Short mmCIF file of C-alpha atoms in Angstrom, two decimals:
data_model
loop_
_atom_site.label_atom_id
_atom_site.label_comp_id
_atom_site.label_asym_id
_atom_site.label_seq_id
_atom_site.Cartn_x
_atom_site.Cartn_y
_atom_site.Cartn_z
CA MET A 1 -18.43 12.35 -2.45
CA ILE A 2 -18.71 8.52 -3.15
CA GLU A 3 -15.18 9.34 -5.01
CA GLU A 4 -14.15 11.29 -1.79
CA LEU A 5 -14.69 8.99 0.20
CA ALA A 6 -13.68 5.73 -2.04
CA LYS A 7 -9.91 7.41 -2.25
CA ALA A 8 -10.02 7.63 1.92
CA GLY A 9 -10.19 4.32 2.11
CA ALA A 10 -14.02 2.98 1.29
CA ASP A 11 -14.00 -0.44 -0.12
CA VAL A 12 -17.67 -1.11 0.16
CA PHE A 13 -20.40 0.81 0.59
CA ARG A 14 -24.11 0.08 2.65
CA ILE A 15 -27.37 0.75 1.28
CA ASN A 16 -29.68 1.22 4.27
CA MET A 17 -33.15 -0.04 2.46
CA SER A 18 -34.56 0.71 5.98
CA HIS A 19 -34.44 4.41 4.36
CA ALA A 20 -34.09 3.85 0.86
CA SER A 21 -37.05 4.22 -1.72
CA HIS A 22 -35.80 1.64 -4.94
CA GLU A 23 -35.41 4.52 -7.01
CA VAL A 24 -32.73 5.71 -4.62
CA LEU A 25 -31.01 2.37 -4.52
CA HIS A 26 -30.20 2.73 -8.23
CA GLN A 27 -29.41 5.84 -8.16
CA THR A 28 -26.25 5.53 -5.89
CA VAL A 29 -25.72 2.35 -6.92
CA LYS A 30 -25.46 4.04 -9.83
CA ARG A 31 -24.01 6.48 -8.63
CA ILE A 32 -21.09 4.33 -7.22
CA ARG A 33 -20.57 2.04 -10.34
CA ALA A 34 -19.84 5.29 -11.69
CA VAL A 35 -16.93 5.79 -9.24
CA GLU A 36 -15.27 2.47 -9.20
CA ALA A 37 -15.17 2.48 -12.86
CA ARG A 38 -13.00 5.93 -12.45
CA LEU A 39 -11.15 4.61 -9.99
CA LYS A 40 -10.24 1.23 -11.75
CA HIS A 41 -10.68 -0.29 -8.58
CA PRO A 42 -13.66 -2.85 -7.37
CA ILE A 43 -16.03 -1.20 -4.72
CA GLY A 44 -18.34 -3.64 -2.52
CA ILE A 45 -22.04 -2.71 -1.97
CA LEU A 46 -24.11 -3.78 0.40
CA ALA A 47 -27.88 -3.27 1.16
CA ASP A 48 -29.70 -4.33 4.41
CA LEU A 49 -32.67 -4.83 5.29
CA GLN A 50 -34.81 -3.24 7.87
CA GLY A 51 -35.77 -6.17 9.02
CA PRO A 52 -39.24 -6.17 11.01
CA LYS A 53 -39.19 -3.41 13.30
CA LEU A 54 -41.70 -3.13 16.29
CA ARG A 55 -42.13 -0.84 17.01
CA VAL A 56 -44.88 0.59 19.67
CA TRP A 57 -48.91 2.97 17.93
CA LYS A 58 -49.58 7.19 18.78
CA PHE A 59 -50.25 9.08 22.10
CA ALA A 60 -52.92 11.37 22.04
CA GLU A 61 -51.00 13.67 23.48
CA GLY A 62 -48.02 12.60 21.06
CA SER A 63 -46.01 10.68 23.87
CA VAL A 64 -46.31 10.37 27.79
CA ASN A 65 -44.62 10.08 30.69
CA LEU A 66 -44.00 6.73 32.42
CA VAL A 67 -42.78 6.06 36.03
CA ALA A 68 -41.75 2.95 37.05
CA GLY A 69 -43.89 1.31 39.16
CA GLN A 70 -47.02 2.07 37.66
CA SER A 71 -48.24 -0.07 35.67
CA PHE A 72 -49.02 0.42 31.57
CA THR A 73 -50.18 -2.12 29.07
CA LEU A 74 -49.76 -2.92 25.29
CA ASP A 75 -53.41 -4.34 23.33
CA SER A 76 -55.10 -4.78 19.94
CA GLU A 77 -57.63 -2.20 19.63
CA GLN A 78 -57.03 0.16 17.05
CA ASN A 79 -59.33 2.67 17.32
CA ASP A 80 -57.68 4.68 20.67
CA GLN A 81 -55.02 6.86 20.44
CA GLY A 82 -52.25 5.82 23.65
CA ASN A 83 -52.84 7.53 26.85
CA ALA A 84 -51.20 7.36 29.84
CA GLN A 85 -52.16 4.55 30.79
CA ARG A 86 -52.06 1.46 27.53
CA VAL A 87 -51.18 1.52 23.95
CA PHE A 88 -52.11 0.26 20.10
CA LEU A 89 -49.56 -2.27 19.71
CA PRO A 90 -49.75 -3.35 15.54
CA HIS A 91 -48.10 -7.11 15.89
CA PRO A 92 -50.56 -9.16 16.74
CA GLU A 93 -47.17 -11.95 17.22
CA ILE A 94 -45.38 -9.95 19.78
CA ILE A 95 -48.44 -10.29 21.82
CA GLU A 96 -48.80 -14.35 21.26
CA SER A 97 -45.58 -14.89 21.67
CA VAL A 98 -44.28 -12.84 25.37
CA SER A 99 -44.66 -14.57 29.05
CA VAL A 100 -45.01 -13.51 31.29
CA GLY A 101 -42.58 -12.52 33.40
CA ASP A 102 -40.77 -11.06 30.23
CA ARG A 103 -38.59 -7.81 29.46
CA LEU A 104 -39.83 -5.26 26.99
CA LEU A 105 -37.75 -2.76 25.61
CA LEU A 106 -38.41 0.30 24.89
CA ASP A 107 -36.80 3.20 22.25
CA ASP A 108 -33.69 2.03 22.63
CA GLY A 109 -33.98 0.55 26.11
CA LYS A 110 -33.94 3.64 27.19
CA LEU A 111 -37.74 2.40 29.49
CA GLN A 112 -38.38 -1.36 30.69
CA LEU A 113 -40.99 -2.77 31.60
CA LYS A 114 -42.24 -6.56 32.47
CA ALA A 115 -44.48 -8.91 31.72
CA THR A 116 -47.55 -9.30 34.62
CA LYS A 117 -50.11 -10.43 32.46
CA VAL A 118 -50.58 -11.74 29.40
CA GLY A 119 -54.33 -13.05 27.50
CA ASN A 120 -57.62 -11.60 25.68
CA GLY A 121 -54.83 -10.40 22.42
CA ALA A 122 -53.26 -7.43 26.15
CA ILE A 123 -50.15 -7.58 27.67
CA GLU A 124 -49.87 -5.73 30.97
CA THR A 125 -46.82 -5.12 32.02
CA GLU A 126 -45.06 -2.96 35.42
CA VAL A 127 -42.86 -0.56 34.32
CA ILE A 128 -39.26 -0.98 36.48
CA TYR A 129 -37.28 1.87 34.85
CA GLY A 130 -39.81 4.42 33.50
CA GLY A 131 -39.96 8.27 31.03
CA LYS A 132 -41.01 10.09 28.01
CA LEU A 133 -42.45 7.50 25.84
CA SER A 134 -43.57 9.22 22.63
CA ASP A 135 -45.81 7.85 19.19
CA LYS A 136 -44.14 5.48 16.66
CA LYS A 137 -40.40 4.20 19.73
CA GLY A 138 -39.33 0.75 19.38
CA VAL A 139 -39.35 -1.99 21.28
CA SER A 140 -37.21 -5.16 21.42
CA LEU A 141 -37.14 -8.50 23.12
CA PRO A 142 -34.78 -10.08 24.96
CA ASP A 143 -35.92 -12.41 26.08
CA THR A 144 -38.34 -13.57 23.63
CA LEU A 145 -38.76 -15.77 20.29
CA LEU A 146 -40.61 -14.23 17.93
CA PRO A 147 -42.68 -17.08 15.42
CA THR A 148 -41.77 -14.84 12.61
CA GLY A 149 -39.53 -15.02 10.17
CA ALA A 150 -36.50 -12.30 9.25
CA LEU A 151 -37.30 -11.26 6.29
CA THR A 152 -40.81 -8.95 5.82
CA GLU A 153 -42.85 -8.30 2.84
CA LYS A 154 -41.48 -4.89 2.83
CA ASP A 155 -37.74 -7.13 3.63
CA HIS A 156 -38.90 -9.25 0.06
CA ALA A 157 -39.68 -6.82 -2.06
CA ASP A 158 -35.86 -5.11 -1.72
CA LEU A 159 -33.76 -7.98 -1.41
CA LEU A 160 -35.75 -8.85 -5.20
CA GLU A 161 -34.75 -5.24 -6.17
CA ALA A 162 -31.49 -4.97 -4.33
CA LEU A 163 -30.53 -8.84 -6.47
CA LYS A 164 -31.81 -6.66 -9.88
CA ALA A 165 -29.84 -3.85 -9.28
CA GLU A 166 -26.63 -6.37 -8.98
CA VAL A 167 -26.17 -5.41 -4.54
CA ASP A 168 -22.73 -7.29 -4.59
CA TRP A 169 -23.92 -8.30 -0.53
CA VAL A 170 -27.17 -8.34 1.10
CA ALA A 171 -27.15 -8.25 5.47
CA LEU A 172 -30.61 -9.91 7.15
CA SER A 173 -31.34 -7.77 10.21
CA PHE A 174 -32.72 -9.77 13.52
CA VAL A 175 -31.53 -12.92 12.49
CA GLN A 176 -32.68 -15.53 14.69
CA ARG A 177 -32.03 -18.98 13.88
CA PRO A 178 -30.68 -20.20 10.96
CA GLU A 179 -34.08 -20.60 9.07
CA ASP A 180 -33.96 -16.92 8.76
CA ILE A 181 -30.75 -17.19 6.48
CA ILE A 182 -32.65 -20.67 4.67
CA ASP A 183 -35.16 -18.69 3.99
CA VAL A 184 -32.88 -15.25 1.72
CA ARG A 185 -29.98 -18.35 0.23
CA LYS A 186 -33.13 -20.13 -1.36
CA ILE A 187 -33.79 -16.43 -2.84
CA VAL A 188 -30.53 -14.85 -3.51
CA GLN A 189 -29.37 -18.44 -5.15
CA GLY A 190 -25.56 -17.04 -5.29
CA ARG A 191 -27.01 -14.28 -7.03
CA ALA A 192 -25.42 -11.91 -3.60
CA GLY A 193 -23.53 -12.63 -0.41
CA VAL A 194 -25.24 -13.18 2.51
CA MET A 195 -24.69 -11.23 5.14
CA ALA A 196 -26.54 -12.10 8.24
CA LYS A 197 -26.63 -9.44 11.53
CA ILE A 198 -25.68 -10.84 15.26
CA GLU A 199 -28.03 -8.13 17.57
CA LYS A 200 -30.57 -10.83 18.88
CA PRO A 201 -29.83 -13.32 22.49
CA GLN A 202 -31.72 -15.55 20.14
CA ALA A 203 -28.92 -15.58 17.66
CA ILE A 204 -26.42 -16.07 20.37
CA GLU A 205 -27.19 -19.03 21.34
CA ARG A 206 -27.60 -20.79 17.68
CA LEU A 207 -24.02 -18.51 16.56
CA GLU A 208 -22.08 -21.66 15.23
CA GLU A 209 -25.23 -22.81 12.78
CA ILE A 210 -25.59 -19.15 11.36
CA VAL A 211 -21.60 -18.21 10.94
CA LYS A 212 -22.00 -21.88 9.03
CA LEU A 213 -24.82 -20.79 7.39
CA SER A 214 -23.74 -17.43 6.69
CA ASP A 215 -21.35 -15.59 4.15
CA ALA A 216 -20.96 -13.33 6.04
CA ILE A 217 -21.36 -11.85 10.05
CA MET A 218 -22.19 -8.78 11.12
CA VAL A 219 -21.40 -7.84 14.82
CA ALA A 220 -24.17 -5.51 15.22
CA ARG A 221 -23.69 -4.15 18.15
CA GLY A 222 -26.53 -1.41 18.30
CA ASP A 223 -29.34 -3.51 18.81
CA LEU A 224 -27.10 -5.86 20.57
CA GLY A 225 -26.34 -3.38 23.23
CA VAL A 226 -29.84 -2.80 23.97
CA GLU A 227 -31.02 -6.05 23.99
CA LEU A 228 -27.82 -8.13 26.08
CA PRO A 229 -26.63 -6.21 29.07
CA LEU A 230 -23.61 -3.46 27.76
CA GLU A 231 -20.76 -5.17 29.74
CA GLN A 232 -21.10 -8.62 27.56
CA VAL A 233 -20.80 -7.05 23.93
CA PRO A 234 -16.63 -6.70 24.30
CA GLY A 235 -16.45 -9.60 24.86
CA LEU A 236 -19.37 -11.05 22.01
CA GLN A 237 -18.02 -9.06 19.83
CA LYS A 238 -14.59 -11.55 20.32
CA ARG A 239 -16.08 -14.72 20.47
CA MET A 240 -17.49 -13.83 17.09
CA ILE A 241 -14.50 -12.53 15.52
CA ARG A 242 -12.75 -15.63 16.61
CA MET A 243 -15.74 -18.21 15.24
CA CYS A 244 -15.72 -16.36 11.88
CA ARG A 245 -11.84 -16.89 11.21
CA ARG A 246 -12.33 -21.07 12.03
CA PHE A 247 -14.96 -20.96 9.42
CA GLY A 248 -13.48 -19.42 7.44
CA LYS A 249 -16.08 -16.12 7.34
CA PRO A 250 -15.43 -12.53 6.38
CA VAL A 251 -16.88 -10.49 9.98
CA ILE A 252 -17.48 -6.96 10.27
CA VAL A 253 -18.02 -5.03 13.33
CA ALA A 254 -20.27 -1.61 13.47
CA THR A 255 -22.45 0.95 15.11
CA GLN A 256 -20.92 4.09 16.97
CA MET A 257 -17.10 3.40 15.78
CA LEU A 258 -16.37 6.88 16.48
CA GLU A 259 -19.76 8.36 17.20
CA SER A 260 -18.46 12.14 17.94
CA MET A 261 -17.59 12.36 14.97
CA ILE A 262 -20.84 13.06 13.35
CA THR A 263 -20.35 16.55 14.94
CA ALA A 264 -16.62 16.26 15.70
CA PRO A 265 -13.50 16.27 13.03
CA VAL A 266 -11.42 14.79 16.02
CA PRO A 267 -12.37 11.26 17.73
CA THR A 268 -12.47 10.76 21.51
CA ARG A 269 -9.76 7.91 22.61
CA ALA A 270 -11.54 5.45 23.74
CA GLU A 271 -12.72 5.30 19.97
CA VAL A 272 -9.51 5.09 18.51
CA SER A 273 -9.35 2.31 20.89
CA ASP A 274 -12.24 0.67 20.16
CA VAL A 275 -11.67 0.12 16.46
CA SER A 276 -8.50 -1.05 16.55
CA ILE A 277 -9.54 -3.29 18.94
CA ALA A 278 -11.84 -4.27 16.02
CA VAL A 279 -8.29 -4.89 14.25
CA PHE A 280 -6.47 -6.32 17.20
CA GLU A 281 -8.55 -9.34 16.83
CA GLY A 282 -8.76 -9.20 13.00
CA ALA A 283 -12.39 -8.14 12.02
CA ASP A 284 -11.77 -7.90 8.13
CA ALA A 285 -13.73 -4.62 8.14
CA VAL A 286 -15.23 -2.22 10.92
CA MET A 287 -18.22 -0.09 9.72
CA LEU A 288 -19.28 3.97 9.86
CA SER A 289 -22.95 4.28 10.12
CA ALA A 290 -24.78 7.47 10.76
CA GLU A 291 -20.73 9.06 11.04
CA SER A 292 -20.55 8.37 6.88
CA ALA A 293 -24.53 9.02 6.50
CA SER A 294 -25.84 12.08 8.22
CA GLY A 295 -22.27 13.02 10.39
CA ASP A 296 -20.93 16.83 9.03
CA TYR A 297 -17.23 14.80 8.46
CA PRO A 298 -17.63 11.84 5.98
CA VAL A 299 -14.29 11.98 4.77
CA GLU A 300 -11.82 12.99 8.23
CA ALA A 301 -14.05 9.68 9.64
CA VAL A 302 -13.47 6.83 6.93
CA SER A 303 -9.52 8.54 6.85
CA THR A 304 -9.42 7.79 10.48
CA MET A 305 -10.48 5.24 10.14
CA ALA A 306 -8.04 3.71 7.57
CA LYS A 307 -5.24 5.33 9.44
CA VAL A 308 -6.28 3.75 12.87
CA ALA A 309 -6.29 0.41 10.96
CA VAL A 310 -2.90 0.93 9.09
CA ALA A 311 -1.20 1.74 12.77
CA VAL A 312 -2.82 -1.11 14.22
CA GLU A 313 -1.50 -2.78 11.42
CA SER A 314 2.27 -1.70 11.22
CA ASP A 315 2.88 -2.43 15.31
CA ALA A 316 4.64 -5.03 16.60
CA ASN A 317 2.39 -6.58 18.42
CA TYR A 318 0.10 -7.39 15.35
CA ASN A 319 1.18 -10.10 14.68
CA ASN A 320 2.14 -11.60 17.62
CA ILE A 321 -1.62 -10.76 18.90
CA ILE A 322 -3.42 -12.49 15.36
CA ARG A 323 -0.70 -15.32 15.09
CA ALA A 324 -2.59 -16.66 18.96
CA ALA A 325 -6.08 -16.41 17.28
CA GLN A 326 -4.94 -18.78 14.68
CA THR A 327 -7.50 -21.93 14.05
CA GLU A 328 -5.37 -24.92 12.88
CA PRO A 329 -6.95 -25.21 9.46
CA GLU A 330 -9.18 -27.27 7.51
CA ALA A 331 -8.26 -30.60 6.34
CA THR A 332 -8.54 -29.84 3.00
CA ALA A 333 -6.17 -29.22 0.19
CA ALA A 334 -7.24 -26.32 -0.63
CA ASP A 335 -7.40 -24.72 3.42
CA ALA A 336 -3.39 -26.60 3.64
CA ILE A 337 -2.24 -24.69 0.60
CA SER A 338 -3.34 -21.32 1.97
CA ALA A 339 -2.00 -22.08 4.63
CA ALA A 340 0.78 -23.41 3.62
CA THR A 341 1.43 -20.49 1.24
CA ARG A 342 1.34 -18.26 4.00
CA GLN A 343 4.50 -19.96 5.89
CA VAL A 344 5.93 -19.75 2.54
CA ALA A 345 5.90 -16.41 1.58
CA GLU A 346 7.16 -15.09 5.32
CA THR A 347 10.14 -17.42 5.26
CA LEU A 348 11.57 -16.73 2.03
CA ASP A 349 10.03 -12.78 1.92
CA LEU A 350 8.05 -12.72 -1.10
CA ALA A 351 5.98 -9.53 -2.24
CA ALA A 352 3.55 -11.38 -3.06
CA ILE A 353 0.71 -14.22 -2.34
CA VAL A 354 -1.39 -13.92 -5.94
CA THR A 355 -4.06 -16.39 -5.99
CA TYR A 356 -6.49 -17.21 -8.98
CA THR A 357 -10.08 -17.05 -7.61
CA ALA A 358 -12.50 -18.19 -9.64
CA SER A 359 -16.43 -18.59 -7.00
CA GLY A 360 -13.92 -16.06 -4.00
CA SER A 361 -13.24 -19.17 -2.10
CA THR A 362 -9.32 -19.23 -1.91
CA GLY A 363 -8.83 -15.72 -1.36
CA ILE A 364 -11.39 -16.15 1.55
CA ARG A 365 -8.78 -18.82 2.60
CA ALA A 366 -5.82 -16.51 1.95
CA ALA A 367 -7.34 -14.03 4.21
CA ARG A 368 -8.13 -16.47 7.17
CA GLU A 369 -4.50 -16.88 7.48
CA ARG A 370 -3.95 -13.51 7.80
CA PRO A 371 -0.43 -13.24 5.93
CA ASN A 372 1.88 -9.85 6.51
CA LYS A 373 2.25 -10.35 2.83
CA PRO A 374 0.60 -8.60 0.76
CA ILE A 375 -2.37 -11.24 -1.55
CA ILE A 376 -3.74 -9.83 -4.39
CA ALA A 377 -7.12 -11.97 -6.12
CA LEU A 378 -6.94 -12.38 -9.43
CA SER A 379 -10.71 -13.69 -11.37
CA PRO A 380 -12.38 -13.24 -14.69
CA ASN A 381 -15.31 -12.63 -12.38
CA LEU A 382 -16.03 -9.00 -11.73
CA ARG A 383 -19.26 -9.63 -8.69
CA THR A 384 -16.52 -12.32 -7.64
CA ILE A 385 -13.94 -9.01 -6.94
CA ARG A 386 -16.55 -6.87 -5.29
CA ARG A 387 -17.51 -9.39 -3.24
CA LEU A 388 -14.35 -9.83 -2.34
CA SER A 389 -14.12 -6.26 -0.65
CA VAL A 390 -15.45 -6.58 2.24
CA VAL A 391 -12.58 -9.39 2.93
CA TRP A 392 -9.40 -8.67 5.04
CA GLY A 393 -5.61 -7.41 2.71
CA ILE A 394 -6.99 -8.48 -0.43
CA HIS A 395 -5.69 -6.25 -3.29
CA CYS A 396 -8.06 -8.04 -6.24
CA VAL A 397 -8.07 -7.57 -9.57
CA GLN A 398 -10.31 -8.47 -12.65
CA THR A 399 -8.31 -10.78 -14.83
CA GLU A 400 -8.62 -13.33 -17.79
CA ASP A 401 -7.94 -17.33 -16.76
CA ALA A 402 -4.86 -18.64 -17.39
CA VAL A 403 -4.78 -20.74 -20.35
CA SER A 404 -1.43 -22.19 -19.37
CA LEU A 405 0.60 -23.29 -16.23
CA GLU A 406 3.14 -20.85 -18.53
CA ASP A 407 0.33 -18.25 -18.47
CA MET A 408 -0.74 -18.26 -15.30
CA VAL A 409 2.73 -17.83 -13.52
CA ASP A 410 2.82 -15.27 -16.47
CA ARG A 411 0.17 -12.78 -15.78
CA ALA A 412 0.45 -13.12 -12.07
CA CYS A 413 3.96 -11.43 -11.86
CA VAL A 414 2.77 -8.93 -14.29
CA ILE A 415 -0.33 -7.95 -12.60
CA ALA A 416 2.22 -8.09 -9.11
CA TYR A 417 4.51 -5.62 -11.14
CA GLU A 418 1.58 -2.89 -12.54
CA GLU A 419 0.02 -2.57 -9.27
CA GLY A 420 3.20 -1.85 -7.72
CA PHE A 421 3.26 -4.72 -5.03
CA ALA A 422 6.56 -6.43 -6.57
CA ARG A 423 9.93 -5.00 -8.50
CA PRO A 424 12.07 -7.46 -10.83
CA GLY A 425 14.38 -9.67 -9.51
CA ASP A 426 11.29 -10.43 -7.23
CA ARG A 427 9.72 -13.05 -5.68
CA ILE A 428 6.26 -13.58 -5.15
CA ALA A 429 3.78 -16.81 -4.38
CA ILE A 430 0.93 -18.00 -5.86
CA THR A 431 -2.47 -20.27 -5.97
CA ALA A 432 -4.67 -22.07 -8.63
CA GLY A 433 -6.87 -24.62 -8.81
CA VAL A 434 -5.72 -27.54 -12.33
CA PRO A 435 -6.57 -27.90 -14.10
CA LEU A 436 -7.84 -24.07 -13.95
CA GLY A 437 -10.55 -23.10 -13.98
CA THR A 438 -12.19 -24.93 -11.45
CA PRO A 439 -14.19 -23.33 -8.82
CA GLY A 440 -12.96 -24.03 -5.33
CA ALA A 441 -10.44 -26.76 -6.33
CA THR A 442 -7.39 -24.84 -5.76
CA ASN A 443 -4.70 -27.25 -5.47
CA MET A 444 -0.76 -25.94 -6.77
CA LEU A 445 1.61 -23.35 -5.06
CA ARG A 446 4.41 -21.78 -7.53
CA ILE A 447 7.01 -19.57 -6.52
CA ALA A 448 8.07 -17.40 -9.15
CA PHE A 449 11.01 -15.19 -9.95
CA VAL A 450 9.84 -11.32 -11.52
CA ARG A 451 11.71 -10.82 -14.20
CA GLN A 452 13.04 -6.97 -15.73
CA ASP A 453 10.50 -7.14 -18.05
CA GLY A 454 7.89 -8.27 -15.11
CA ALA A 455 7.05 -11.19 -16.81
CA GLY A 456 7.11 -15.25 -14.24
CA SER A 457 10.19 -17.40 -14.32
CA SER A 458 9.17 -19.93 -12.32
#
């Protein structure tokens, strides 16, 4: 199935650590790597950490019915089973942090409570929107900044195991503040990309700092839509995508993208429109969750998503919309060269842009410009090309570092030819850092002809 999904267009596979044991993690990584070897195409692996899941405890009858206007207490009395008046909340940090007037959302926002009195190890609330509340349902706190970090003990153990399994990306759930990212970076130490999932109102308030500290951002619309008014989510999605493009950070749009395809072989028109908007906005990747994890039509869902992305990027309006949101390059040689490369490639109608990238940053810069020509990223580092699989429009190839400028031009032309992007007589643009092999020092742009034998001459 993993192979079928990869052939249908999946570039990255997400392992959800809320459900995966360490054994399942290693087994899944092994399977993905076996598929990667068979397809001879780099595949990225993302380990998604659970984050602090806040839940109420159990009820004597298994569930209760709460009615609007009644009072209901969440307390620290562990001994008793809950009833229609109270329930145990196994999170002392919530009880200490909530203020009078704060909202508490239960079961993905289906029920809403408002704190009326806080103290003595309990939160007394008034039920605003009632309904059925059953054992261990989740609690969201849109108005409360929790003192705990985003990394729980379980997350810490899962993170170390994911690094041992050599995943390419780790996603941090329920990020509230920049310090959450710094804590994870200290543990990861560059062994994987760090992705911040934006799903808390507190993260929106400090979005720019979080984006700058992260290697990538996920617009996690599920919990974001619970904790914020739903009508604000589309505008926030646009704002996050544009901010990520400005800072040259990959951005992923996730949750409910093709929700109806969990049980149906075709999506709704609204879902197709939703996916296409994310692509028109310039997202690097769009993500499926339940559709491919537990749905009845996983291959059809991936294939539909890929077809929508291809159709949007072939649309006459796509380039104009993407250019309208373009930001000026940073005042660095690498950014200036990436911007110039796009212009040169489009003006001269080159067959492809080839970037040599040790750390991946040159590849990401080239993608940030959203050229309408293919980008081929060449790197000797397998981990770099796997990590780039999440980035917009990059075709990654592992190759030795070039030993000279002549070798660099030849190698770029041969690979562009072999990978089917350029024919003899075509021209390509090549960017690299001189001296060769210096990470992050892109300072050269070369235009080369692909000769009859596939090699190059500049």
